[in-house]
Short mmCIF file of C-alpha atoms and ligand atoms in Angstrom, two decimals:
data_model
loop_
_atom_site.label_atom_id
_atom_site.label_comp_id
_atom_site.label_asym_id
_atom_site.label_seq_id
_atom_site.Cartn_x
_atom_site.Cartn_y
_atom_site.Cartn_z
CA UNK G 1358 118.83 120.77 131.82
CA UNK G 1359 119.46 117.27 130.54
CA UNK G 1360 118.08 115.58 133.65
CA UNK G 1361 119.67 112.15 133.99
CA UNK G 1362 120.51 111.97 130.29
CA UNK G 1363 123.86 112.36 128.59
CA UNK G 1364 122.48 114.44 125.77
CA UNK G 1365 119.48 116.65 125.12
CA UNK G 1366 118.59 114.33 122.27
CA UNK G 1367 118.22 111.40 124.69
CA UNK G 1368 116.17 113.48 127.05
CA UNK G 1369 113.91 114.59 124.22
CA UNK G 1370 113.49 111.05 122.90
CA UNK G 1371 112.47 109.90 126.42
CA UNK G 1372 110.07 112.81 126.89
CA UNK G 1373 107.88 111.64 124.03
CA UNK G 1374 105.21 109.77 126.00
CA UNK G 1375 104.51 113.04 127.86
CA UNK G 1376 104.89 115.39 124.92
CA UNK G 1377 102.54 113.31 122.79
CA UNK G 1378 99.99 113.27 125.62
CA UNK G 1379 100.30 116.99 125.95
CA UNK G 1380 99.74 117.58 122.21
CA UNK G 1381 96.81 115.16 122.32
CA UNK G 1382 95.17 117.01 125.16
CA UNK G 1383 95.11 120.13 122.98
CA UNK G 1384 93.59 118.45 119.91
CA UNK G 1385 91.37 115.77 121.42
CA UNK G 1386 88.36 115.91 123.73
CA UNK G 1387 89.29 112.90 125.85
CA UNK G 1388 85.87 112.53 127.45
CA UNK G 1389 83.97 112.55 124.17
CA UNK G 1390 86.75 110.62 122.33
CA UNK G 1391 86.50 113.15 119.47
CA UNK G 1392 88.95 115.51 117.85
CA UNK G 1393 88.28 119.07 118.96
CA UNK G 1394 90.15 121.76 117.01
CA UNK G 1395 90.28 124.85 119.20
CA UNK G 1396 91.74 127.19 116.59
CA UNK G 1397 89.26 129.18 114.54
CA UNK G 1398 89.52 127.97 110.97
CA UNK G 1399 89.23 130.66 108.28
CA UNK G 1400 88.35 127.86 105.80
CA UNK G 1401 86.15 124.79 105.74
CA UNK G 1402 87.79 121.42 105.10
CA UNK G 1403 84.64 120.36 103.26
CA UNK G 1404 85.17 123.01 100.58
CA UNK G 1405 88.84 122.35 99.84
CA UNK G 1406 89.92 120.75 96.62
CA UNK G 1407 93.57 120.46 97.65
CA UNK G 1408 95.97 120.83 100.53
CA UNK G 1409 99.45 122.09 99.75
CA UNK G 1410 102.21 121.44 102.29
CA UNK G 1411 105.82 122.65 102.41
CA UNK G 1412 108.55 122.15 104.99
CA UNK G 1413 112.22 121.19 105.32
CA UNK G 1414 114.07 118.21 106.75
CA UNK G 1415 112.24 116.26 109.43
CA UNK G 1416 109.25 118.62 109.29
CA UNK G 1417 108.96 117.71 105.61
CA UNK G 1418 108.82 114.02 106.54
CA UNK G 1419 106.03 114.81 109.02
CA UNK G 1420 104.07 116.31 106.12
CA UNK G 1421 104.95 113.34 103.89
CA UNK G 1422 103.47 110.96 106.47
CA UNK G 1423 100.39 113.19 106.89
CA UNK G 1424 99.77 113.09 103.15
CA UNK G 1425 98.81 109.41 103.55
CA UNK G 1426 96.37 110.36 106.32
CA UNK G 1427 94.68 113.28 104.53
CA UNK G 1428 94.28 111.25 101.39
CA UNK G 1429 93.02 108.14 103.09
CA UNK G 1430 90.90 109.50 105.91
CA UNK G 1431 89.72 112.77 104.37
CA UNK G 1432 89.95 111.93 100.63
CA UNK G 1433 91.69 115.31 100.31
CA UNK G 1434 94.36 115.51 97.55
CA UNK G 1435 97.71 116.61 98.99
CA UNK G 1436 100.75 118.13 97.38
CA UNK G 1437 103.89 118.18 99.45
CA UNK G 1438 107.30 119.48 98.59
CA UNK G 1439 110.47 120.59 100.30
CA UNK G 1440 110.18 124.34 100.75
CA UNK G 1441 113.42 125.10 98.91
CA UNK G 1442 111.99 123.54 95.74
CA UNK G 1443 108.40 124.74 96.20
CA UNK G 1444 109.37 128.42 96.54
CA UNK G 1445 111.19 128.54 93.22
CA UNK G 1446 108.85 126.22 91.37
CA UNK G 1447 106.14 128.82 91.97
CA UNK G 1448 103.38 126.27 91.43
CA UNK G 1449 99.98 127.45 90.25
CA UNK G 1450 97.55 127.41 93.17
CA UNK G 1451 93.81 127.63 93.11
CA UNK G 1452 92.55 130.73 94.94
CA UNK G 1453 91.08 129.96 98.36
CA UNK G 1454 93.12 126.75 98.70
CA UNK G 1455 94.83 125.76 101.91
CA UNK G 1456 98.60 125.86 102.35
CA UNK G 1457 100.13 124.35 105.45
CA UNK G 1458 103.68 124.95 106.62
CA UNK G 1459 105.39 122.80 109.18
CA UNK G 1460 108.33 124.17 111.16
CA UNK G 1461 109.52 123.44 114.67
CA UNK G 1462 111.44 126.74 114.93
CA UNK G 1463 109.05 128.81 112.83
CA UNK G 1464 112.12 130.57 111.40
CA UNK G 1465 113.32 128.33 108.54
CA UNK G 1466 114.10 130.66 105.66
CA UNK G 1467 112.86 128.47 102.81
CA UNK G 1468 109.63 127.55 104.61
CA UNK G 1469 108.97 131.23 105.31
CA UNK G 1470 109.60 132.13 101.65
CA UNK G 1471 107.19 129.38 100.57
CA UNK G 1472 104.60 130.76 103.00
CA UNK G 1473 104.98 134.28 101.59
CA UNK G 1474 104.56 132.98 98.07
CA UNK G 1475 101.26 131.28 99.10
CA UNK G 1476 100.04 134.42 100.85
CA UNK G 1477 100.66 136.28 97.60
CA UNK G 1478 98.65 133.64 95.75
CA UNK G 1479 95.55 134.20 97.87
CA UNK G 1480 95.85 130.95 99.80
CA UNK G 1481 94.62 130.32 103.32
CA UNK G 1482 97.91 130.04 105.18
CA UNK G 1483 98.13 127.73 108.17
CA UNK G 1484 101.23 126.68 110.06
CA UNK G 1485 102.21 124.01 112.51
CA UNK G 1486 104.92 125.36 114.79
CA UNK G 1487 106.52 124.80 118.15
CA UNK G 1488 107.71 128.37 118.65
CA UNK G 1489 104.58 130.47 118.76
CA UNK G 1490 106.40 133.79 118.77
CA UNK G 1491 108.12 133.00 115.45
CA UNK G 1492 107.97 134.72 112.07
CA UNK G 1493 106.11 131.81 110.42
CA UNK G 1494 103.48 131.86 113.18
CA UNK G 1495 103.10 135.63 112.93
CA UNK G 1496 102.54 135.51 109.19
CA UNK G 1497 100.02 132.67 109.27
CA UNK G 1498 96.23 133.01 109.18
CA UNK G 1499 95.90 130.13 111.60
CA UNK G 1500 98.59 128.60 113.83
CA UNK G 1501 98.41 125.04 115.11
CA UNK G 1502 100.74 124.62 118.10
CA UNK G 1503 102.63 121.36 118.63
CA UNK G 1504 103.26 121.99 122.32
CA UNK G 1505 106.28 119.74 122.86
CA UNK G 1506 108.34 122.28 124.82
CA UNK G 1507 111.70 123.63 123.64
CA UNK G 1508 113.68 121.20 121.53
CA UNK G 1509 117.42 121.74 122.11
CA UNK G 1510 119.08 118.84 120.23
CA UNK G 1511 119.73 119.75 116.61
CA UNK G 1512 118.24 116.42 115.57
CA UNK G 1513 114.47 116.76 115.73
CA UNK G 1514 112.76 114.00 117.75
CA UNK G 1515 109.93 115.04 120.04
CA UNK G 1516 108.93 117.83 117.62
CA UNK G 1517 108.33 115.21 114.93
CA UNK G 1518 106.04 113.04 117.05
CA UNK G 1519 104.19 116.16 118.21
CA UNK G 1520 103.83 117.39 114.62
CA UNK G 1521 102.45 113.99 113.66
CA UNK G 1522 100.03 113.93 116.58
CA UNK G 1523 98.64 117.33 115.56
CA UNK G 1524 98.54 116.39 111.87
CA UNK G 1525 96.71 113.14 112.62
CA UNK G 1526 94.11 115.13 114.54
CA UNK G 1527 93.73 117.60 111.67
CA UNK G 1528 93.30 114.71 109.21
CA UNK G 1529 90.48 113.30 111.35
CA UNK G 1530 88.85 116.73 111.59
CA UNK G 1531 89.10 117.06 107.80
CA UNK G 1532 87.70 113.54 107.33
CA UNK G 1533 84.74 114.34 109.55
CA UNK G 1534 84.05 117.65 107.76
CA UNK G 1535 84.24 115.92 104.39
CA UNK G 1536 81.90 113.14 105.42
CA UNK G 1537 84.58 110.46 105.09
CA UNK G 1538 85.13 109.60 108.78
CA UNK G 1539 81.98 108.47 110.58
CA UNK G 1540 81.39 109.21 114.26
CA UNK G 1541 82.18 105.57 115.02
CA UNK G 1542 85.39 105.60 113.04
CA UNK G 1543 86.45 108.85 114.67
CA UNK G 1544 86.17 107.22 118.08
CA UNK G 1545 88.26 104.30 116.83
CA UNK G 1546 90.96 106.61 115.47
CA UNK G 1547 90.97 108.78 118.59
CA UNK G 1548 91.38 105.67 120.74
CA UNK G 1549 94.30 104.68 118.54
CA UNK G 1550 95.89 108.07 119.24
CA UNK G 1551 95.29 107.95 122.98
CA UNK G 1552 96.97 104.54 123.10
CA UNK G 1553 100.19 106.10 121.74
CA UNK G 1554 101.90 107.42 124.89
CA UNK G 1555 102.01 104.00 126.52
CA UNK G 1556 102.96 102.31 123.25
CA UNK G 1557 105.86 104.81 122.92
CA UNK G 1558 107.02 103.96 126.44
CA UNK G 1559 106.98 100.27 125.50
CA UNK G 1560 108.91 100.97 122.29
CA UNK G 1561 111.55 102.87 124.28
CA UNK G 1562 112.11 99.73 126.30
CA UNK G 1563 113.90 98.13 123.33
CA UNK G 1564 116.86 100.39 124.09
CA UNK G 1565 119.29 97.67 125.30
CA UNK G 1566 118.75 95.64 122.13
CA UNK G 1567 119.03 98.77 120.00
CA UNK G 1568 122.36 99.61 121.60
CA UNK G 1569 123.65 96.21 120.58
CA UNK G 1570 122.53 96.68 117.00
CA UNK G 1571 123.92 100.22 116.98
CA UNK G 1572 127.38 98.89 117.82
CA UNK G 1573 127.27 97.04 114.50
CA UNK G 1574 125.72 99.95 112.64
CA UNK G 1575 128.56 102.17 113.78
CA UNK G 1576 130.95 100.05 111.65
CA UNK G 1577 128.90 100.48 108.45
CA UNK G 1578 129.79 102.89 105.67
CA UNK G 1579 126.31 102.94 104.19
CA UNK G 1580 122.89 102.02 105.50
CA UNK G 1581 119.68 101.54 103.54
CA UNK G 1582 116.25 102.11 105.11
CA UNK G 1583 113.17 100.67 103.43
CA UNK G 1584 109.46 101.31 104.02
CA UNK G 1585 106.20 101.22 102.12
CA UNK G 1586 103.16 103.51 102.42
CA UNK G 1587 103.46 105.83 105.41
CA UNK G 1588 106.54 103.85 106.47
CA UNK G 1589 108.41 105.20 103.43
CA UNK G 1590 108.79 108.67 104.92
CA UNK G 1591 109.65 107.01 108.26
CA UNK G 1592 112.48 105.24 106.40
CA UNK G 1593 113.68 108.55 104.96
CA UNK G 1594 113.50 110.14 108.43
CA UNK G 1595 115.56 107.24 109.83
CA UNK G 1596 118.20 107.82 107.16
CA UNK G 1597 118.27 111.58 107.79
CA UNK G 1598 118.66 111.09 111.52
CA UNK G 1599 121.54 108.63 111.05
CA UNK G 1600 123.38 110.84 108.54
CA UNK G 1601 122.90 113.96 110.60
CA UNK G 1602 124.32 112.77 113.90
CA UNK G 1603 126.56 109.75 113.08
CA UNK G 1604 127.86 110.97 109.67
CA UNK G 1605 127.20 107.49 108.21
CA UNK G 1606 125.80 107.67 104.72
CA UNK G 1607 122.20 106.44 104.69
CA UNK G 1608 119.32 106.45 102.28
CA UNK G 1609 115.60 105.89 102.75
CA UNK G 1610 113.87 104.16 99.88
CA UNK G 1611 110.36 103.07 99.02
CA UNK G 1612 110.53 99.26 99.42
CA UNK G 1613 108.94 98.75 96.01
CA UNK G 1614 111.74 100.75 94.38
CA UNK G 1615 114.39 98.31 95.61
CA UNK G 1616 114.35 96.37 92.32
CA UNK G 1617 114.73 99.55 90.31
CA UNK G 1618 118.28 100.20 91.41
CA UNK G 1619 119.29 100.07 95.05
CA UNK G 1620 119.24 96.26 95.27
CA UNK G 1621 122.56 96.42 93.35
CA UNK G 1622 124.12 97.87 96.51
CA UNK G 1623 123.18 94.96 98.73
CA UNK G 1624 126.09 92.97 100.20
CA UNK G 1625 127.06 91.70 103.65
CA UNK G 1626 128.60 95.04 104.55
CA UNK G 1627 125.51 97.20 104.16
CA UNK G 1628 122.87 96.99 106.90
CA UNK G 1629 119.30 97.25 105.57
CA UNK G 1630 116.74 98.56 108.06
CA UNK G 1631 113.22 97.54 107.11
CA UNK G 1632 110.40 99.50 108.75
CA UNK G 1633 107.38 97.22 108.49
CA UNK G 1634 104.80 96.96 111.30
CA UNK G 1635 101.91 94.69 110.31
CA UNK G 1636 99.35 96.42 108.13
CA UNK G 1637 97.74 95.67 104.79
CA UNK G 1638 101.06 96.24 102.96
CA UNK G 1639 103.37 94.33 105.25
CA UNK G 1640 103.55 91.15 103.16
CA UNK G 1641 104.79 93.15 100.21
CA UNK G 1642 107.51 94.83 102.25
CA UNK G 1643 108.52 91.54 103.82
CA UNK G 1644 108.88 89.97 100.41
CA UNK G 1645 111.20 92.87 99.44
CA UNK G 1646 113.08 92.10 102.61
CA UNK G 1647 113.47 88.45 101.56
CA UNK G 1648 115.01 89.62 98.28
CA UNK G 1649 117.63 91.46 100.32
CA UNK G 1650 118.16 88.41 102.55
CA UNK G 1651 118.63 86.19 99.49
CA UNK G 1652 121.54 88.42 98.45
CA UNK G 1653 123.28 88.14 101.75
CA UNK G 1654 121.98 91.44 103.08
CA UNK G 1655 122.21 92.13 106.78
CA UNK G 1656 118.66 92.97 107.84
CA UNK G 1657 117.31 94.81 110.85
CA UNK G 1658 113.52 94.60 110.87
CA UNK G 1659 111.33 97.01 112.84
CA UNK G 1660 107.93 95.41 113.28
CA UNK G 1661 105.31 94.35 115.80
CA UNK G 1662 104.75 90.89 117.31
CA UNK G 1663 102.49 89.87 114.44
CA UNK G 1664 105.04 90.94 111.82
CA UNK G 1665 107.72 89.06 113.77
CA UNK G 1666 105.63 85.89 113.75
CA UNK G 1667 105.16 86.16 109.98
CA UNK G 1668 108.91 86.42 109.40
CA UNK G 1669 109.91 83.71 111.86
CA UNK G 1670 113.43 83.58 113.20
CA UNK G 1671 116.84 83.51 111.67
CA UNK G 1672 116.24 86.03 108.89
CA UNK G 1673 116.72 89.24 110.69
CA UNK G 1674 117.41 91.14 113.83
CA UNK G 1675 113.94 92.12 114.91
CA UNK G 1676 113.23 95.26 116.88
CA UNK G 1677 109.72 94.89 118.22
CA UNK G 1678 107.32 97.73 118.76
CA UNK G 1679 103.83 97.20 120.18
CA UNK G 1680 100.97 96.44 117.84
CA UNK G 1681 98.92 99.61 117.37
CA UNK G 1682 96.25 100.75 114.91
CA UNK G 1683 97.85 101.18 111.45
CA UNK G 1684 96.75 104.85 111.53
CA UNK G 1685 99.24 105.73 114.30
CA UNK G 1686 101.88 103.08 113.47
CA UNK G 1687 104.11 105.59 111.59
CA UNK G 1688 104.31 107.73 114.75
CA UNK G 1689 105.39 104.76 116.85
CA UNK G 1690 107.84 103.53 114.23
CA UNK G 1691 109.86 106.76 114.46
CA UNK G 1692 110.94 105.79 118.00
CA UNK G 1693 113.29 102.89 117.14
CA UNK G 1694 114.82 104.85 114.23
CA UNK G 1695 115.59 107.73 116.61
CA UNK G 1696 117.19 105.35 119.10
CA UNK G 1697 119.23 103.60 116.41
CA UNK G 1698 120.65 106.91 115.19
CA UNK G 1699 121.27 108.15 118.71
CA UNK G 1700 123.16 105.09 119.94
CA UNK G 1701 125.13 104.73 116.74
CA UNK G 1702 126.30 108.32 117.08
CA UNK G 1703 127.15 107.80 120.78
CA UNK G 1704 129.29 104.76 119.81
CA UNK G 1705 131.05 106.85 117.19
CA UNK G 1706 131.70 109.61 119.66
CA UNK G 1707 130.21 112.40 117.60
CA UNK G 1708 128.74 115.58 119.06
CA UNK G 1709 125.16 114.30 119.17
CA UNK G 1710 123.43 117.52 120.20
CA UNK G 1711 125.53 119.79 117.94
CA UNK G 1712 126.45 117.81 114.84
CA UNK G 1713 129.16 119.38 112.66
CA UNK G 1714 128.07 121.92 110.03
CA UNK G 1715 124.46 122.04 111.25
CA UNK G 1716 122.34 124.67 112.94
CA UNK G 1717 119.14 124.11 114.89
CA UNK G 1718 117.36 126.78 112.97
CA UNK G 1719 118.28 127.36 109.33
CA UNK G 1720 117.51 131.04 108.80
CA UNK G 1721 119.45 131.41 105.57
CA UNK G 1722 118.55 129.61 102.35
O1 M6R B 2987 112.60 124.38 112.47
P1 M6R B 2987 112.18 123.54 111.31
O2 M6R B 2987 111.22 122.45 111.68
O3 M6R B 2987 111.65 124.37 110.17
O4 M6R B 2987 113.48 122.84 110.79
C1 M6R B 2987 113.47 122.05 109.63
C2 M6R B 2987 114.74 121.25 109.49
O5 M6R B 2987 115.87 122.10 109.44
C3 M6R B 2987 114.96 120.26 110.62
O6 M6R B 2987 113.89 119.38 110.75
C4 M6R B 2987 116.23 119.42 110.39
O7 M6R B 2987 116.07 118.60 109.26
C5 M6R B 2987 116.55 118.61 111.64
N1 M6R B 2987 117.88 118.87 112.07
C6 M6R B 2987 116.39 117.10 111.41
O8 M6R B 2987 116.65 116.39 112.55
#
């Protein structure tokens, strides 16, 4: 049932304040303002020397964002790879290490093969899934549910924000176990997470403006997304979402890589979407943005009120999202990129929920 929405994707985008709350209530003790992992862990975060993650598509970008969290808040080294590469690379793994697989469906063939490889290598195998009665869940030593309800649209939206909510909680738990996150900091980070549902509702309110911008995007042949730090995987996710449902070619790039090639593409015809809420790296990303502007590039900036003040007017179309703690900013920043892809596809008249050539669950490699 799509409710009042035209597509499942729209319904699922709009469900996110509730689905994030629901995931949070599983991972966080709201009264104590602490993360509370209910699953029994067959390993201790304090003893790990490395976390290895594999996934495909959007689930891979969830892991790529979480890498920043585990490294920063738990000082835990993270390797992440797309499962189709990981499985054939057969990387050497230290016995007793932790491997984490992220999959909405729990049936993705490459992710399952990567999991089986890790089981064979004596790893602790954990998975983050939406479908608890799936093969990946069944073959995992510990299963972390994402609890966002069935996702029908082929383009993953609410599963991503639920995966991120669960991963953020796990990163805090790891940080606490490893003596990196203090009790005080944990409360601060948990408060940042509990502020998300209302921040997501506020971000969704930019829809009318996003529709306007999408009308222009629908005329583009190519779109470039830029981000730095945890916003880099958000940029790649934005590009994936646009390609997948609007069939417009898009690429997500690390903002600092602009000068190493892609800046040659910049002209008036190619929109450049810069994902840069204010954080300690924002000035660097904004200066990359100015380099695009100086070459006549057509910029759409996703930022918060503080970032918008820094940029001033006239340079860019600015999509504002609320100011939140930089820890959770990548979760919030996925909302406008989802809406941009959705409305662009609607303008183009594509089959948003069932894009051509794609399946919801990729059970063959
Ligand atoms: O079910 P999974 O999370 O394992 O699926 C992984 C990818 O196939 C999936 O995220 C795909 O990239 C989406 N269609 C992206 O929107």
